[in-house]
Coordinates of C-alpha atoms in Angstrom, one line a residue:
M1 CA 56.0 10.9 -20.9
K2 CA 53.0 13.8 -22.0
K3 CA 50.9 10.6 -22.5
T4 CA 51.3 9.0 -19.4
I5 CA 50.8 12.8 -17.5
L6 CA 47.9 13.1 -19.6
R7 CA 46.6 10.0 -19.1
V8 CA 46.8 10.5 -15.3
A9 CA 45.3 14.2 -15.9
V10 CA 42.1 12.7 -17.4
M11 CA 42.0 9.5 -14.3
A12 CA 42.3 12.4 -12.1
L13 CA 39.4 14.3 -13.3
L14 CA 37.4 11.0 -13.7
F15 CA 37.7 10.0 -9.9
A16 CA 37.0 13.5 -9.2
G17 CA 33.8 13.3 -11.3
C18 CA 32.8 10.2 -9.3
S19 CA 33.9 11.8 -5.9
D20 CA 31.7 14.6 -6.8
D21 CA 28.6 12.3 -7.8
N22 CA 29.0 10.7 -4.3
N23 CA 29.3 14.0 -2.3
N24 CA 25.9 14.9 -4.5
L25 CA 24.3 11.8 -3.5
E26 CA 25.6 12.2 0.2
Q27 CA 23.9 15.6 -0.1
E28 CA 20.9 14.6 -1.2
Q29 CA 20.8 12.1 1.5
A30 CA 21.2 14.5 4.3
K31 CA 18.4 16.7 3.0
V32 CA 15.9 14.1 4.0
D33 CA 15.0 13.2 7.4
M34 CA 14.9 9.3 8.4
S35 CA 14.5 10.1 12.0
D36 CA 10.9 9.0 11.8
F37 CA 11.4 5.5 10.1
Y38 CA 10.0 2.6 11.9
L39 CA 8.9 -0.6 10.6
Y40 CA 7.9 -2.7 13.6
T41 CA 4.3 -1.7 14.8
D42 CA 2.1 -2.8 17.5
A43 CA -0.5 -4.3 15.4
T44 CA -2.4 -7.1 17.7
E45 CA -5.6 -8.7 17.6
D46 CA -7.0 -6.2 20.4
G47 CA -9.9 -3.9 20.3
T48 CA -8.1 -0.9 18.8
N49 CA -7.1 -3.1 15.4
T50 CA -10.2 -5.1 15.3
R51 CA -13.9 -4.8 14.1
A52 CA -16.8 -5.0 16.4
V53 CA -18.4 -8.1 14.1
N54 CA -15.1 -10.2 15.4
G55 CA -13.4 -9.6 11.7
K56 CA -10.2 -8.3 10.8
K57 CA -10.3 -6.0 7.9
C58 CA -6.3 -6.1 7.4
N59 CA -3.6 -8.0 8.6
S60 CA -0.9 -6.8 6.5
M61 CA 1.4 -5.2 9.4
T62 CA 1.0 -8.3 11.8
V63 CA 2.1 -10.3 8.4
L64 CA 4.7 -7.7 8.1
N65 CA 6.1 -8.2 11.8
R66 CA 6.4 -11.9 10.9
R67 CA 8.2 -11.6 7.4
L68 CA 10.5 -8.7 8.8
N69 CA 11.4 -11.4 11.5
E70 CA 11.9 -14.3 9.0
N71 CA 13.9 -12.3 6.7
P72 CA 17.0 -9.8 8.5
G73 CA 17.5 -8.4 5.2
L74 CA 14.1 -6.8 4.9
Y75 CA 14.1 -4.0 7.2
Q76 CA 17.3 -2.7 5.2
K77 CA 15.5 -3.0 1.8
M78 CA 12.4 -1.1 3.2
Y79 CA 14.6 1.5 4.7
N80 CA 16.2 2.0 1.1
I81 CA 12.9 2.1 -0.8
E82 CA 12.0 5.0 2.3
L83 CA 15.0 6.7 1.4
H84 CA 14.5 6.7 -2.2
S85 CA 10.6 7.9 -2.3
R86 CA 11.2 10.3 0.3
Q87 CA 13.8 11.7 -2.2
F88 CA 11.4 11.6 -5.3
I89 CA 8.7 13.6 -3.4
A90 CA 11.2 16.3 -2.3
N91 CA 12.2 16.7 -5.9
L92 CA 8.5 16.8 -6.3
R93 CA 7.4 19.5 -3.7
P94 CA 8.7 23.3 -3.9
P95 CA 11.0 25.0 -2.2
G96 CA 9.8 25.1 1.5
G97 CA 7.5 21.9 1.2
N98 CA 8.4 18.9 2.9
G99 CA 8.5 15.4 1.3
N100 CA 8.9 13.6 4.2
G101 CA 5.7 12.6 5.7
N102 CA 5.2 14.1 9.2
G103 CA 1.9 14.5 8.7
G104 CA 0.5 17.8 9.6
G105 CA -3.1 17.8 7.8
P106 CA -4.3 19.8 5.2
G107 CA -4.1 23.7 6.1
G108 CA -0.6 23.0 7.9
D109 CA 2.9 24.3 6.7
N110 CA 4.0 20.6 5.9
G111 CA 3.1 20.4 2.4
G112 CA 4.5 23.6 0.7
G113 CA 2.9 24.2 -2.6
D114 CA 1.1 22.3 -5.5
P115 CA 3.5 19.5 -6.6
V116 CA 5.3 19.5 -10.5
D117 CA 4.6 17.1 -12.4
D118 CA 6.2 13.3 -11.8
G119 CA 7.1 12.7 -15.3
L120 CA 5.2 9.0 -14.9
G121 CA 2.0 9.8 -16.4
I122 CA -1.0 7.6 -16.1
V123 CA 0.2 4.2 -14.5
T124 CA -1.1 1.4 -15.5
I125 CA -1.2 -2.0 -13.4
P126 CA -1.9 -5.2 -15.3
V127 CA -3.7 -7.8 -12.6
Y128 CA -3.6 -11.6 -12.4
V129 CA -6.1 -12.9 -10.2
H130 CA -5.6 -16.4 -9.1
V131 CA -9.3 -17.9 -7.4
L132 CA -8.6 -20.5 -4.9
Y133 CA -12.2 -22.3 -3.8
N134 CA -13.3 -25.2 -2.1
T135 CA -17.3 -25.2 -2.9
N136 CA -18.7 -23.9 -6.3
T137 CA -20.0 -20.8 -4.5
E138 CA -16.6 -20.0 -3.6
N139 CA -15.2 -20.3 -6.9
I140 CA -16.3 -16.3 -8.2
S141 CA -17.9 -15.5 -11.3
D142 CA -15.5 -13.8 -14.2
S143 CA -18.3 -10.8 -13.5
Q144 CA -17.5 -10.7 -9.5
I145 CA -13.5 -10.6 -10.8
Q146 CA -14.3 -7.8 -13.3
S147 CA -16.3 -5.8 -10.9
Q148 CA -13.4 -5.7 -8.3
I149 CA -11.0 -4.1 -11.3
D150 CA -13.9 -1.7 -12.0
V151 CA -14.1 -0.6 -8.3
L152 CA -10.0 -0.5 -8.0
N153 CA -10.3 2.1 -11.5
E154 CA -13.1 4.2 -9.7
D155 CA -11.3 4.7 -6.5
F156 CA -7.7 5.3 -7.7
R157 CA -8.9 7.5 -10.4
K158 CA -11.3 9.3 -8.1
T159 CA -14.2 8.2 -10.5
N160 CA -16.3 6.8 -7.5
N161 CA -20.0 7.9 -7.1
D162 CA -19.1 8.9 -3.4
A163 CA -16.2 11.2 -4.0
S164 CA -18.8 14.1 -3.4
L165 CA -18.8 13.1 -0.1
V166 CA -15.5 14.3 1.1
P167 CA -15.8 17.1 4.1
S168 CA -14.8 20.6 2.6
E169 CA -11.8 20.2 5.2
F170 CA -10.2 17.4 3.3
A171 CA -11.9 18.1 -0.1
P172 CA -9.0 20.2 -1.5
V173 CA -6.5 17.0 -1.1
A174 CA -8.7 14.4 -2.5
T175 CA -6.8 13.1 -5.7
D176 CA -6.9 10.9 -8.4
T177 CA -4.0 9.1 -8.5
E178 CA -3.3 8.4 -12.0
I179 CA -2.9 4.7 -11.5
E180 CA -5.1 2.2 -13.2
F181 CA -5.6 -1.4 -13.0
T182 CA -6.3 -3.9 -16.0
L183 CA -7.2 -7.5 -15.8
A184 CA -4.5 -9.6 -17.5
G185 CA -5.5 -13.4 -16.6
I186 CA -7.7 -15.4 -14.6
T187 CA -6.5 -18.8 -12.9
R188 CA -8.5 -20.9 -11.0
K189 CA -7.7 -24.1 -8.3
Q190 CA -10.0 -26.6 -6.4
S191 CA -8.1 -27.3 -3.0
S192 CA -9.6 -28.8 -0.4
I193 CA -8.2 -26.1 2.3
T194 CA -11.2 -24.5 3.8
D195 CA -9.2 -21.7 5.7
W196 CA -5.7 -20.5 4.7
G197 CA -5.1 -18.5 7.5
T198 CA -2.5 -15.5 7.0
S199 CA 0.5 -17.5 6.0
D200 CA 1.3 -17.1 2.1
N201 CA 0.7 -21.1 1.4
M202 CA -2.1 -19.7 -1.2
K203 CA 1.1 -17.8 -3.1
S204 CA 2.9 -21.4 -3.9
S205 CA 1.6 -24.5 -5.7
S206 CA 3.9 -26.5 -3.4
S207 CA 1.3 -25.5 -0.5
G208 CA -1.7 -26.1 -2.7
G209 CA -2.1 -22.5 -3.6
I210 CA -1.3 -20.7 -7.0
N211 CA 2.6 -19.6 -7.8
P212 CA 2.5 -15.9 -8.8
I213 CA 2.7 -14.8 -12.6
T214 CA 5.5 -12.2 -13.4
P215 CA 4.8 -10.2 -10.0
E216 CA 7.6 -8.1 -11.4
T217 CA 5.8 -6.4 -14.0
H218 CA 2.2 -7.6 -12.7
L219 CA 0.0 -7.2 -9.6
N220 CA -1.4 -10.7 -8.6
I221 CA -4.1 -11.0 -6.1
W222 CA -4.9 -14.1 -5.0
V223 CA -8.7 -14.7 -3.8
V224 CA -9.2 -17.2 -1.3
N225 CA -12.0 -19.1 0.5
K226 CA -11.4 -18.0 3.9
M227 CA -8.4 -16.7 5.8
S228 CA -8.6 -16.3 10.3
Y229 CA -5.8 -14.9 12.4
R230 CA -6.1 -16.5 16.0
N231 CA -10.1 -15.9 16.9
Y232 CA -10.7 -13.4 13.9
T233 CA -11.9 -13.6 10.5
V234 CA -9.1 -11.7 8.1
F235 CA -10.7 -9.7 5.1
G236 CA -7.0 -9.4 3.6
F237 CA -3.4 -8.4 3.6
A238 CA -0.6 -7.4 1.4
Q239 CA 2.9 -7.5 1.0
F240 CA 4.7 -4.3 1.0
P241 CA 7.6 -3.4 -1.5
G242 CA 10.8 -4.7 -1.3
D243 CA 10.0 -8.5 -0.3
D244 CA 10.2 -11.5 -1.7
P245 CA 8.8 -11.8 -5.7
S246 CA 7.4 -15.0 -5.2
T247 CA 4.9 -13.9 -2.3
D248 CA 4.4 -10.4 -3.8
G249 CA 1.0 -9.3 -3.9
V250 CA -2.4 -8.7 -2.2
V251 CA -4.7 -11.8 -0.5
V252 CA -8.4 -10.9 -0.6
A253 CA -11.1 -13.3 0.9
H254 CA -14.2 -13.8 -1.7
P255 CA -17.0 -12.3 0.9
Y256 CA -15.2 -8.8 0.6
F257 CA -13.6 -9.3 -3.7
G258 CA -16.0 -6.5 -5.5
N259 CA -19.5 -5.5 -5.4
T260 CA -21.4 -8.6 -6.7
G261 CA -21.8 -12.3 -6.6
T262 CA -20.9 -13.0 -3.1
A263 CA -19.5 -9.7 -2.2
G264 CA -21.0 -8.7 1.3
S265 CA -22.5 -12.2 2.2
V266 CA -20.4 -12.6 5.5
F267 CA -20.4 -8.9 6.7
P268 CA -22.9 -6.7 4.5
E269 CA -21.1 -3.7 5.8
I270 CA -17.8 -5.0 3.7
N271 CA -19.6 -5.1 0.0
L272 CA -18.1 -2.4 -2.0
G273 CA -14.9 -3.9 -3.2
R274 CA -12.7 -1.5 -0.7
T275 CA -11.1 -4.3 0.8
A276 CA -8.9 -4.5 -2.4
T277 CA -8.6 -1.0 -2.5
H278 CA -7.0 -0.9 0.7
E279 CA -4.9 -3.8 0.4
V280 CA -3.4 -2.4 -2.8
G281 CA -2.3 0.8 -1.4
H282 CA -0.2 -1.2 1.2
Y283 CA 1.0 -3.0 -2.3
L284 CA 1.7 0.2 -3.2
N285 CA 3.7 1.4 0.2
L286 CA 0.9 3.5 2.0
R287 CA 0.5 2.5 5.7
H288 CA -2.5 2.8 7.8
I289 CA -3.9 6.4 8.0
W290 CA -3.2 6.2 12.3
G291 CA 0.3 4.9 11.8
D292 CA -0.5 1.5 13.8
G293 CA 0.5 3.5 16.8
R294 CA -0.2 6.3 19.3
C295 CA 0.0 10.1 18.3
N296 CA 3.9 9.8 17.7
R297 CA 3.6 7.4 15.2
D298 CA 2.8 8.3 11.3
D299 CA 1.8 7.3 8.1
F300 CA 4.5 8.9 6.2
V301 CA 2.5 11.3 4.5
Y302 CA 2.4 15.2 4.7
D303 CA -1.5 15.9 4.6
T304 CA -3.1 13.0 6.3
P305 CA -4.1 14.0 10.0
K306 CA -2.2 11.8 13.1
S307 CA -4.2 9.8 14.9
D308 CA -3.8 6.8 17.5
R309 CA -6.4 4.6 16.6
S310 CA -8.1 3.1 13.8
N311 CA -12.1 4.1 13.0
Q312 CA -14.3 1.4 12.7
G313 CA -18.0 1.1 11.6
C314 CA -19.2 4.7 10.2
P315 CA -17.9 7.5 12.0
S316 CA -19.6 10.6 12.4
Y317 CA -17.6 13.8 11.3
P318 CA -15.6 15.2 12.6
T319 CA -14.3 12.4 14.9
E320 CA -11.0 13.9 16.8
H321 CA -7.7 12.4 17.9
C322 CA -4.4 13.6 18.7
R323 CA -6.1 17.2 18.1
S324 CA -7.2 17.3 14.8
N325 CA -10.3 15.5 13.1
D326 CA -9.3 12.1 11.8
M327 CA -9.5 11.6 7.6
T328 CA -12.0 8.6 8.5
M329 CA -13.2 8.5 5.4
N330 CA -9.6 7.8 3.5
Y331 CA -9.2 4.2 2.2
M332 CA -6.5 3.3 4.6
D333 CA -8.2 3.3 7.8
Y334 CA -11.1 0.5 8.9
T335 CA -14.5 1.9 8.2
N336 CA -17.0 0.7 6.1
D337 CA -16.9 -0.1 2.5
S338 CA -19.6 3.2 2.1
C339 CA -17.9 5.4 4.5
M340 CA -14.5 5.1 2.8
Y341 CA -14.2 7.1 -0.7
M342 CA -10.6 9.2 -0.8
F343 CA -6.9 9.1 -0.9
S344 CA -5.1 12.4 -0.7
D345 CA -2.4 13.9 -2.3
G346 CA 0.2 12.9 -0.6
Q347 CA -0.8 9.3 -0.6
K348 CA -0.6 9.8 -4.4
E349 CA 2.7 11.1 -4.6
R350 CA 3.9 8.4 -2.0
M351 CA 2.5 5.7 -4.2
R352 CA 3.7 6.9 -7.4
A353 CA 7.5 6.8 -6.1
V354 CA 7.5 3.1 -6.2
F355 CA 7.1 3.3 -9.6
A356 CA 9.8 6.1 -10.7
P357 CA 13.4 4.9 -11.6
G358 CA 14.8 3.0 -9.0
G359 CA 12.0 2.4 -7.4
P360 CA 10.7 -1.3 -6.3
R361 CA 7.9 -1.2 -8.7
A362 CA 9.8 0.4 -11.6
S363 CA 9.3 -2.3 -13.8
I364 CA 5.6 -1.8 -14.1
V365 CA 6.0 1.3 -16.0
G366 CA 5.6 0.6 -19.6
N367 CA 5.3 -3.1 -19.8

């Protein structure tokens, strides 16, 4: 009888412990404001999202809209990833800080103070590059590929030569993301396809492309000869965390890849490899700096000012929208390569959240 009573008591304690854990989880989730979360955007081919040179710097949001329609479960997966990211960031911010995004821009009251160490150290992402070409010119050299890896390292570690150009308003939040890249391998394939569009055909051997290699632990980048969507030349697009591993990665057309060889051969102002910097930002869960909407839309980053449009070309500072100065020099805007040269502290936290335990790219860490 005593043993039975003891077993019951132990089970009760275990049940109570589980209940406490569930309650604690619910309490933690309740602290995170998800009321501003959205996925579908008004990303279209209109003048606000395209370039005057008839090229579209990034097609990631249009592709995301398509992927959400094709996969009804994707919305919930990305919601859960967002919740995890906001919880991770909230734990980094000191009391009184706001890790949920809702950007108020540098100097506002949304950022709290300096974040604590996230414990992840330097994150190194191994990269497979897949080259799909039709002509010999499109079969870019190893040196052009390596130049892109070098650009990614410079931009993400804030060792880029133009980092000093960040205006004083934004300089305090311009950051080293402590994310690095290493080239794991190169694959090449000649194809009769002259325009890949923005489907995922380049990511499948059965469709004439190349299958990704261990996308759970590696970033796959497909370099193609050309992409277009309707009447626009597309520079690149990326897949956000949480989607199908068989299509996971980044796609960039060769004239916008790296800073040597064929880089800049179509649009001379896109010649420094920053299309890939921008797309890898999406791969690591960054949104466009203006939130792909009007002033009531946000990129979920606390220290980037709100805006209601992308910026093109090389705008002068200050450029004001939504009653604040745009961070036009941020890699997640649409400006020329020579006029973008920073990530922010808040973007760093958001990107690194995907590597945290339970995050969608946690398997890359320690690979």
